[in-house]
XYZ file of C-alpha atoms in Angstrom:
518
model
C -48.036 9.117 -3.772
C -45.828 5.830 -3.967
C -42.501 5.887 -5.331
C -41.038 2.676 -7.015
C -37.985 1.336 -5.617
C -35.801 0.461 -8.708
C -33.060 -2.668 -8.478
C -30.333 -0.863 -7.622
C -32.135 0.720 -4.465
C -33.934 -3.482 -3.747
C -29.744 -3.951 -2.731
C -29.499 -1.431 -0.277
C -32.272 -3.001 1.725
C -30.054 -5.785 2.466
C -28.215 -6.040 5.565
C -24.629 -6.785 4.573
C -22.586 -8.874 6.290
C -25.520 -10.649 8.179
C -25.074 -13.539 6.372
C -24.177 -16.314 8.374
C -24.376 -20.117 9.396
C -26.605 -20.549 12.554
C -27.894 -24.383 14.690
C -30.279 -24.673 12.419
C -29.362 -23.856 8.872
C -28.804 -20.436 7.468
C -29.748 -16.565 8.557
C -29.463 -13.453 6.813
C -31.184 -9.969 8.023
C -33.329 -7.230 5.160
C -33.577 -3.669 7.094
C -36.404 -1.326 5.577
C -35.567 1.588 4.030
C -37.703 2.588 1.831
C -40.885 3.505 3.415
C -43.467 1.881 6.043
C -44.365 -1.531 4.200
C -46.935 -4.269 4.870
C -45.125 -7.546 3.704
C -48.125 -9.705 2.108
C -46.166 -12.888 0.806
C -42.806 -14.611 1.016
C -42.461 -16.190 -2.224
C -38.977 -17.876 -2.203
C -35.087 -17.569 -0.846
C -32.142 -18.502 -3.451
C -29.037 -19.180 -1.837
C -26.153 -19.778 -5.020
C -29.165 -20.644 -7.354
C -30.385 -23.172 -4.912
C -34.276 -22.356 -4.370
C -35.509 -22.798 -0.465
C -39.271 -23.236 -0.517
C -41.204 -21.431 2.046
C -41.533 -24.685 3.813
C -37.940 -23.848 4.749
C -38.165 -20.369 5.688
C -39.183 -18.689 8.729
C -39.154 -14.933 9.805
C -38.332 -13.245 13.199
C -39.395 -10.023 13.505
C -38.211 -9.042 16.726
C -39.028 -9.400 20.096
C -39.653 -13.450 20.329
C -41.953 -12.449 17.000
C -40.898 -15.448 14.592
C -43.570 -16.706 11.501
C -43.035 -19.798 9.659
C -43.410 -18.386 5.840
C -46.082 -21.432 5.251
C -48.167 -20.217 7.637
C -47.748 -16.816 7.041
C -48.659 -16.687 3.448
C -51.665 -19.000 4.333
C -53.171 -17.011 6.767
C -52.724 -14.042 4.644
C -52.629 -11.423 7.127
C -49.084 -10.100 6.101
C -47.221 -7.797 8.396
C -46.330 -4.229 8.767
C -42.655 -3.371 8.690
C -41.863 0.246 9.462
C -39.151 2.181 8.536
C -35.708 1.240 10.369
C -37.002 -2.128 11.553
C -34.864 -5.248 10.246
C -36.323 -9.032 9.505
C -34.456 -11.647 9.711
C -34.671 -14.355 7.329
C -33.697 -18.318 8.961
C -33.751 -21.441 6.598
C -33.438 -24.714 6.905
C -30.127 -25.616 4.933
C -26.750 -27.205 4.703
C -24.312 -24.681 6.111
C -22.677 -22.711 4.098
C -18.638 -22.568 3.211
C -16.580 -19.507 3.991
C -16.553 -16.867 0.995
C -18.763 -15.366 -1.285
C -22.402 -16.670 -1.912
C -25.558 -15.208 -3.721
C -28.839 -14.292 -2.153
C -32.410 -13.658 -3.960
C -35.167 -12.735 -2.168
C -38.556 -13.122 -3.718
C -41.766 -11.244 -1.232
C -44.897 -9.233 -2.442
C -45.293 -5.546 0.222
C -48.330 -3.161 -0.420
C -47.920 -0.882 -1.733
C -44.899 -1.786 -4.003
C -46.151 -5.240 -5.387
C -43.738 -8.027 -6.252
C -40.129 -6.995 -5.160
C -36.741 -8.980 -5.758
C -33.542 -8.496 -3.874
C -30.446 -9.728 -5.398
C -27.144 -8.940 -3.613
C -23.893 -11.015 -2.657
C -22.666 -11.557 0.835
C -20.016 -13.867 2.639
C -19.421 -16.033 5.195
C -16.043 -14.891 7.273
C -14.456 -16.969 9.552
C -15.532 -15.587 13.273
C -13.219 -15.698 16.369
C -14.521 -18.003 19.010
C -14.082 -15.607 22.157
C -14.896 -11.670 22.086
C -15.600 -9.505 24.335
C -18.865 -8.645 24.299
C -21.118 -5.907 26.075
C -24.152 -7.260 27.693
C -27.603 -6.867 26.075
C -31.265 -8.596 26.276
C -32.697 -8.779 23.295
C -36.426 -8.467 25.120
C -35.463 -5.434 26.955
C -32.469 -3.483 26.389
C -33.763 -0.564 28.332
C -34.404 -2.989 31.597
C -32.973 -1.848 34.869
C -31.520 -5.022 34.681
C -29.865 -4.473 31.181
C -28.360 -1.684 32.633
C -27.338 -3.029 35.534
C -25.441 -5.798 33.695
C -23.704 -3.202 31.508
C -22.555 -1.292 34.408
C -20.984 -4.317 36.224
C -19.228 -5.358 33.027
C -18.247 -2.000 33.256
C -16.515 -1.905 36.486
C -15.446 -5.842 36.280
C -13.672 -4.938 32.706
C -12.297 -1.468 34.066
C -11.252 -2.457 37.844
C -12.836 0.602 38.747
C -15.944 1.231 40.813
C -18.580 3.791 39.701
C -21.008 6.307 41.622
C -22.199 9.368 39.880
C -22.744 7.889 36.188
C -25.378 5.012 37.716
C -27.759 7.964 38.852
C -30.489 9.678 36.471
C -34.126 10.101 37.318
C -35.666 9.530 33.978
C -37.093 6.420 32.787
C -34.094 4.724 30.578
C -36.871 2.985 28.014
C -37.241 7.049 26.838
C -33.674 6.579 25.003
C -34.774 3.863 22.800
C -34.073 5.254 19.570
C -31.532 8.255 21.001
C -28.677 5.529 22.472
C -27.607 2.033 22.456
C -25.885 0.343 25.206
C -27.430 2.916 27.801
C -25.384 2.384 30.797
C -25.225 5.845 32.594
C -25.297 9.610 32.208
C -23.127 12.472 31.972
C -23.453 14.912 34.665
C -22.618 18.321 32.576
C -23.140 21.416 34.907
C -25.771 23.790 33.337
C -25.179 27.388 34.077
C -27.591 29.993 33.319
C -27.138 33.704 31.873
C -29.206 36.706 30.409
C -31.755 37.093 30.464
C -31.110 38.126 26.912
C -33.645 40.157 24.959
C -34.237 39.747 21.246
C -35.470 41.456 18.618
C -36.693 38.713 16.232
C -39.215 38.031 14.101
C -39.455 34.719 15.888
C -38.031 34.963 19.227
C -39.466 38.446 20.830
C -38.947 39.104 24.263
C -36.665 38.150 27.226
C -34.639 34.422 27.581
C -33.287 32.678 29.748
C -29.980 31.395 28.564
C -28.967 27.594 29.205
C -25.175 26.890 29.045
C -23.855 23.600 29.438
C -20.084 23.530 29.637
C -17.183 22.706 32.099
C -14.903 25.647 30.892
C -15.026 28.152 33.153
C -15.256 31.846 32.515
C -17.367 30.348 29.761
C -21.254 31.467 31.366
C -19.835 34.619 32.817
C -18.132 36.013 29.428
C -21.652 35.007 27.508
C -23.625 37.061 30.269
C -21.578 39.937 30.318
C -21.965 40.041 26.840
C -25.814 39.748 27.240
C -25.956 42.825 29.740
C -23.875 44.663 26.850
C -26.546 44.072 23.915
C -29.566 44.507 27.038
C -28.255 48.039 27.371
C -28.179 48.908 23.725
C -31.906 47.521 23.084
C -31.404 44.208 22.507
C -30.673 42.101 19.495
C -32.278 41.958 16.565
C -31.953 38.246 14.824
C -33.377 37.308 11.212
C -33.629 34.036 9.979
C -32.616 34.736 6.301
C -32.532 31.107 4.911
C -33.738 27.514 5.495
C -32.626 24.420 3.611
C -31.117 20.710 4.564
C -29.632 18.566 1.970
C -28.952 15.315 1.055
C -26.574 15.153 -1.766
C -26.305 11.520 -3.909
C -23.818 11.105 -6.515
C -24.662 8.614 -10.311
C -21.275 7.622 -11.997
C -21.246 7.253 -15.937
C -19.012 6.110 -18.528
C -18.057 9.873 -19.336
C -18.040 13.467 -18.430
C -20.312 13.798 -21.917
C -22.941 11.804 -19.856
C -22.945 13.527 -16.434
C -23.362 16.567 -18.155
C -27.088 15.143 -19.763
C -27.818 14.239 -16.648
C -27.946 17.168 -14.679
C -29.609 18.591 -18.130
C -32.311 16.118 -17.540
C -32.543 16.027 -13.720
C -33.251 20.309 -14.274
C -36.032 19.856 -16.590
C -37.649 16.621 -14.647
C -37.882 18.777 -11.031
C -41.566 18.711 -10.884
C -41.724 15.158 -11.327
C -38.779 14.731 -8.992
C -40.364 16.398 -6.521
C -43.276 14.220 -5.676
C -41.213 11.552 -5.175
C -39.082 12.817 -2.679
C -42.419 14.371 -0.408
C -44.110 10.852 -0.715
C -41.904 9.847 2.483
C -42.545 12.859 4.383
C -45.813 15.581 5.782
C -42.823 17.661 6.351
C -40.060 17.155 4.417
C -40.398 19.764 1.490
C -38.027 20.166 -1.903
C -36.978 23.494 -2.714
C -34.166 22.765 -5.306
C -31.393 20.587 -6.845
C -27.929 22.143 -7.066
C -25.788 19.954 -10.125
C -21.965 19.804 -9.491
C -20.056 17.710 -12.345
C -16.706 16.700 -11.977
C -15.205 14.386 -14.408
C -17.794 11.355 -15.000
C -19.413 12.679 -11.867
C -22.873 14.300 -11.293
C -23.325 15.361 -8.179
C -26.951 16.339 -6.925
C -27.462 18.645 -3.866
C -31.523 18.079 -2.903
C -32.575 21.121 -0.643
C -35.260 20.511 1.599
C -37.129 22.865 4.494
C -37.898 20.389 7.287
C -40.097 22.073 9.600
C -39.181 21.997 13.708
C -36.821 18.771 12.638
C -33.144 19.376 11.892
C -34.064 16.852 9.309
C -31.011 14.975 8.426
C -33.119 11.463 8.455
C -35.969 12.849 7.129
C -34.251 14.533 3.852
C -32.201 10.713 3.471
C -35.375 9.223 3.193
C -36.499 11.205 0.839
C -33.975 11.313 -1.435
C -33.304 8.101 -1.705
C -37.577 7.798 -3.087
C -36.229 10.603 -5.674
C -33.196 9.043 -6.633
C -35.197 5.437 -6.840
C -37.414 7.136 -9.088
C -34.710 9.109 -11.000
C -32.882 5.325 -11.641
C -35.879 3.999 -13.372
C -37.073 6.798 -15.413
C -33.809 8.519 -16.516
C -33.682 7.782 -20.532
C -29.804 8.921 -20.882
C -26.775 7.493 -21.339
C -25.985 4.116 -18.284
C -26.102 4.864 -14.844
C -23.108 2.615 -13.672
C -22.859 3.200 -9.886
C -24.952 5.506 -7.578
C -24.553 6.278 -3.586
C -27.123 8.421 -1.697
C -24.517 9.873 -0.357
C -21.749 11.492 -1.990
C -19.877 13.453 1.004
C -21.213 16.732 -0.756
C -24.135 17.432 1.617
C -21.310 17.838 4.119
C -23.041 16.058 6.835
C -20.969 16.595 10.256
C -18.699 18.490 8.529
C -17.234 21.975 8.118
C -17.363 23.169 4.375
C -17.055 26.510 1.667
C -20.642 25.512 0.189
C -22.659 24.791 3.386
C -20.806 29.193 3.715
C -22.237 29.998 0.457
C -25.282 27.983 -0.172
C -26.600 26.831 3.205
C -27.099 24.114 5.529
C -29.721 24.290 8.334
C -30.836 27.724 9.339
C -28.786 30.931 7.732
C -29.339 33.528 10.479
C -28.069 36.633 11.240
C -28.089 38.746 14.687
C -27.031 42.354 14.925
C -26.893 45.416 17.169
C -25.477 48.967 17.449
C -23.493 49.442 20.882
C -23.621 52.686 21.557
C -19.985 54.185 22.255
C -20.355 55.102 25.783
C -21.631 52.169 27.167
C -18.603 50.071 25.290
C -16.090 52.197 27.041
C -18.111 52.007 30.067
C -18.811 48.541 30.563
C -16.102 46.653 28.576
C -13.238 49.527 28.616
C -12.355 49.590 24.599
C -13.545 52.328 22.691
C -15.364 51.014 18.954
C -12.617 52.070 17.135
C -10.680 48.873 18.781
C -12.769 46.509 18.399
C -13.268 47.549 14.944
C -9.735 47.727 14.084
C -9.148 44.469 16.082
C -11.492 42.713 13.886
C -10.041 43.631 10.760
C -6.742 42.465 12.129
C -8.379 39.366 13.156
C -9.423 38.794 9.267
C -6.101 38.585 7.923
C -6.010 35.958 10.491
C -8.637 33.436 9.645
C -8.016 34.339 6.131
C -4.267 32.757 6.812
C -5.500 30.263 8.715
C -7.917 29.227 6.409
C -10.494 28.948 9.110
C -14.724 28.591 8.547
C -15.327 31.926 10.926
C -13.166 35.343 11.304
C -14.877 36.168 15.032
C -14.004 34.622 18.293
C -15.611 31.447 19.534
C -18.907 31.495 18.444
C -18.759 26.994 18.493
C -18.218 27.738 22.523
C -21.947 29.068 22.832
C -23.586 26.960 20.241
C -22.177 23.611 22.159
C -23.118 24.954 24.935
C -27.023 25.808 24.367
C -26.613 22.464 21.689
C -25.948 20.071 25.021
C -28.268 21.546 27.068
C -31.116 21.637 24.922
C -30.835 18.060 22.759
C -29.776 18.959 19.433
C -27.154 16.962 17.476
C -23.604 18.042 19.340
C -21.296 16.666 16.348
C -23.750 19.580 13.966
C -21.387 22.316 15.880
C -18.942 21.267 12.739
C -21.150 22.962 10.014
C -22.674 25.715 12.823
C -19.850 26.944 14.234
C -18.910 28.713 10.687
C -19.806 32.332 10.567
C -18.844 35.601 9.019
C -18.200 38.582 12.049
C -18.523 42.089 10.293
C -18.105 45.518 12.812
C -18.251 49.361 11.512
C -18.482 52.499 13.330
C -21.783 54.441 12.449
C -21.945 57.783 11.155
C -23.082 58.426 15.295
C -19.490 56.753 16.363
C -21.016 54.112 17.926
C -20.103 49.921 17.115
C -22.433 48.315 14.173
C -21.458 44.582 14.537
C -22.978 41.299 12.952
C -22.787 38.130 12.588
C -24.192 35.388 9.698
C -24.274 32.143 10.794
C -25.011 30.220 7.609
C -25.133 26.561 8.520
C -27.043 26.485 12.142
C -28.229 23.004 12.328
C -31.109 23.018 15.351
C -34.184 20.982 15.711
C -37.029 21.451 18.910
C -38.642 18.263 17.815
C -37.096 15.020 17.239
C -33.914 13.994 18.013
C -32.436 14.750 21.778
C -35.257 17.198 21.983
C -37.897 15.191 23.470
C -35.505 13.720 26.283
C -35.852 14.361 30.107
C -33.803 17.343 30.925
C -33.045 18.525 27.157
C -37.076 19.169 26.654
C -36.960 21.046 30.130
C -34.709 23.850 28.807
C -36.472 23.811 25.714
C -39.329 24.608 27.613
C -36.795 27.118 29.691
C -36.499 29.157 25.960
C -39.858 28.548 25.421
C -38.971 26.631 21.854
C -41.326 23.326 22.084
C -44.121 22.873 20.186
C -44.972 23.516 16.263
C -43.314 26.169 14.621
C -40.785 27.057 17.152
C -37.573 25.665 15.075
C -36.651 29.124 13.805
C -37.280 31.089 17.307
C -34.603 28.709 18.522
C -32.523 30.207 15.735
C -32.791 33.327 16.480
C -31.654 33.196 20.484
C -28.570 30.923 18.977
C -27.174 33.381 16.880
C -28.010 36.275 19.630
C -26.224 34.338 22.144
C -23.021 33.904 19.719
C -23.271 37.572 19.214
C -23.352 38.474 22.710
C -20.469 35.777 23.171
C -18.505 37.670 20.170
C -18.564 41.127 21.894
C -17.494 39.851 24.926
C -14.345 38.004 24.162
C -13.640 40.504 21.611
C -13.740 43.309 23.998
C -11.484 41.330 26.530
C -8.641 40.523 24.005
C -8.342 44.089 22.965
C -8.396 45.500 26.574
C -5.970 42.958 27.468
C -8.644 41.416 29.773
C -8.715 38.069 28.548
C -5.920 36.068 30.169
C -6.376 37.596 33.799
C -10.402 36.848 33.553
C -9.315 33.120 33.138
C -6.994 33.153 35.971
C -9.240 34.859 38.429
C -12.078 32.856 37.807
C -11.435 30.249 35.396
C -8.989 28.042 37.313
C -9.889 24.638 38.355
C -6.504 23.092 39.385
């Protein structure tokens, strides 16, 4: 199924601020994002109501790829421009002045038909001399690109480099995962476990990959693991599943936000095909409608398969909302963004807690009270009393998770495996919860209910990041949620550990015995 793009979305394929004066006239760049397109005919360019014929106008599509739009439409062979990739318009005409100028765009693309893009840009005034880091435009991903960045590098610095210039991967693998690629990272990758789990996904023992520089860090998590070993494992359920991308349509009055969200309740089923259109994957579950004021705010819910699916679920909302902009028979639609800052993107919040965001997963265990005292030296009692302690804390602090450090394990398995580090924000929240059994032994829990983690796309496919998804056995289809799973048993086992070593007084001397790097 096709979805139309209305006006309002036609803008946001323009490239603002590429407007500018060039040798041989004028240049300005459209990016696609709506949905793989196959250009058929460039029928004209208005620059402030002036009309450039396609005699005037030529297209570069990348990579030395430039078609004079005469010949183009003659031949009639159109082209296909996927998803992401920008053309750049050049025509022949008097420069323009500084300030604000018009720009309509007249093309035909299968499968939308005739398409107009009307937007204002301007020219600024741009400084003669800046510093600029190297790139080729044939081949950014050259050893030669690189090598240019890297001597810029040292030339701009003063400084010589050794260690970041050496990686045994081929660089051209990055395109797509980082610009500028100059050098690596060396993070030291230390393993622990191996942890067994109790899932309905992950079943078995793992290998645990930690990437960190803190020390203390691997040894805590492993101790942690031989804890939950000894008391059977841990058994991880993946109780929820949902990514969002959450737009926001301004009206004149509260009045008409509220018919909105009315309307946008009963229209889900035609919604819905809109926003799959873009995506195999990429499935809607439900809109959540927030109004504040003149406000409606729409939370779209998708499952995304093995992708974390942040890209995917932008994509296809923005079909839905093009669809919602042309068909919605209410009161005006004055402004609408895709994104409103209530998906939470990057970001801790209360409703990614209550609602979801990525996987909601939860990982529990009974330690039984002997081995506790034996191994960590607190009885349950502490640790159970220590957490409620700890409560009152985080409730004070108003902090997104009453346990330990549970962000220090997810980074860690997050760098080593490929996933989206900055995603830590919304995964490190999680709700600790400890009782003592009718037996006396330690009940303890954990929900994490925003895990953001992905074994395809992304970092995922990269070098050394696929190898220890391979390590955990998590590539392939259908292995997103067994990934899940040894996350949140891995925070567990990371919980226990530092819990146990604050309330035996353990932690500080741990760190100074074997933590010290000075």
């Amino acid at each position: 199924m096709i979805f139309t793009p209305s006006a309002m979305m036609l803008k946001l394929l323009y490239t603002r601020g590429s407007l500018r004066n060039t040798p041989e006239g004028v240049a300005f760049s459209i990016k696609n994002r709506l949905d793989t397109v196959r250009i058929t005919r460039i029928e004209y360019v208005e620059l402030d109501d002036v009309r450039i014929g396609t005699e005037q106008i030529a297209l570069d599509l990348g990579n030395g790829d430039v078609r004079p739009a005469s010949v183009f439409n003659a031949e009639r062979a159109g082209f296909t421009l996927p998803v992401g990739q920008s053309a750049t318009f050049h025509l022949a005409a008097k420069p323009l002045p500084e300030g604000l100028h018009t720009i309509r765009v007249r093309f035909a693309a299968e499968p939308f038909g005739e398409l107009t893009v009307e937007v204002e840009d301007a020219i600024a005034a741009r400084p003669e001399s800046r510093t600029r880091i190297p790139r080729s435009e044939t081949d950014d991903y050259s050893e030669a690109a690189i090598r240019a960045r890297q001597q810029f590098a040292e030339e701009f610095t003063g400084e010589q480099f050794e260690h970041l210039k050496h990686y045994s991967f081929d660089a051209h693998t990055l395109q797509g995962n980082c610009e500028h690629f100059t050098g690596v990272a060396q993070i030291p990758v230390g393993l622990a476990g191996p942890l067994h789990v109790n899932g309905e996904h992950a079943q078995g023992q793992f290998l645990i990959p930690l990437a960190t520089t803190e020390g203390t860090l691997v040894a805590s998590y492993n101790r942690g693991i031989q804890l939950l070993n000894l008391c059977g494992g841990v058994k991880c359920t993946v109780i929820g599943d949902a990514m969002q991308r959450a737009p926001v349509f301004v009206f004149d009055d509260a009045r008409g936000a509220r018919d909105f969200g009315r309307w946008v309740e009963e229209a889900i089923d035609q919604i819905r095909p809109e926003a799959e259109s873009t995506s195999r994957i990429a499935k809607l579950q439900y809109i959540d409608t927030y109004l504040a004021g003149k406000f409606a705010y729409l939370r779209f819910n998708y499952s995304t398969g093995d992708a974390a699916g942040q890209n995917m679920v932008g994509r296809a909302t923005f079909a839905a909302c093009s669809w919602i902009l042309e068909h919605y028979p209410g009161a005006p639609i004055r402004h609408f963004y895709l994104e409103s800052n209530f998906a939470t993107d990057k970001k801790a919040s209360q409703v990614n807690v209550m609602r979801t965001r990525g996987k909601r997963v939860v990982a529990e265990a009974v330690i039984k009270r002997d081995i506790l005292q034996q191994r960590m030296r607190v009885k349950p009692e502490q640790l159970a009393y220590h957490g409620q302690v700890s409560n009152v804390g985080a409730f004070l602090s108003g902090a997104n998770n009453n346990g330990a450090h549970s962000a220090n394990g997810i980074t860690a398995l997050f760098i080593a495996t490929g996933q989206d580090v900055a995603n830590v924000s919304e995964s490190s929240a999680g709700v600790l919860y400890s009782e003592i059994t009718p037996e006396g032994d330690l009940y303890i829990s954990i929900t994490i209910p925003s895990l953001i983690v992905a074994t395809h796309g992304g970092g995922t496919g990269l070098a050394t990041q696929n190898e220890y998804l391979r390590l955990l056995g998590c590539t392939g289809r259908g292995t997103v949620n067994k990934l899940a799973e040894i996350v949140a048993g891995v925070v567990l086992a990371g919980e226990l550990s530092l819990g146990a070593a604050i309330s035996s007084s353990d932690w500080v001397s741990s760190h100074e015995q074997y933590g010290r790097n000075r």
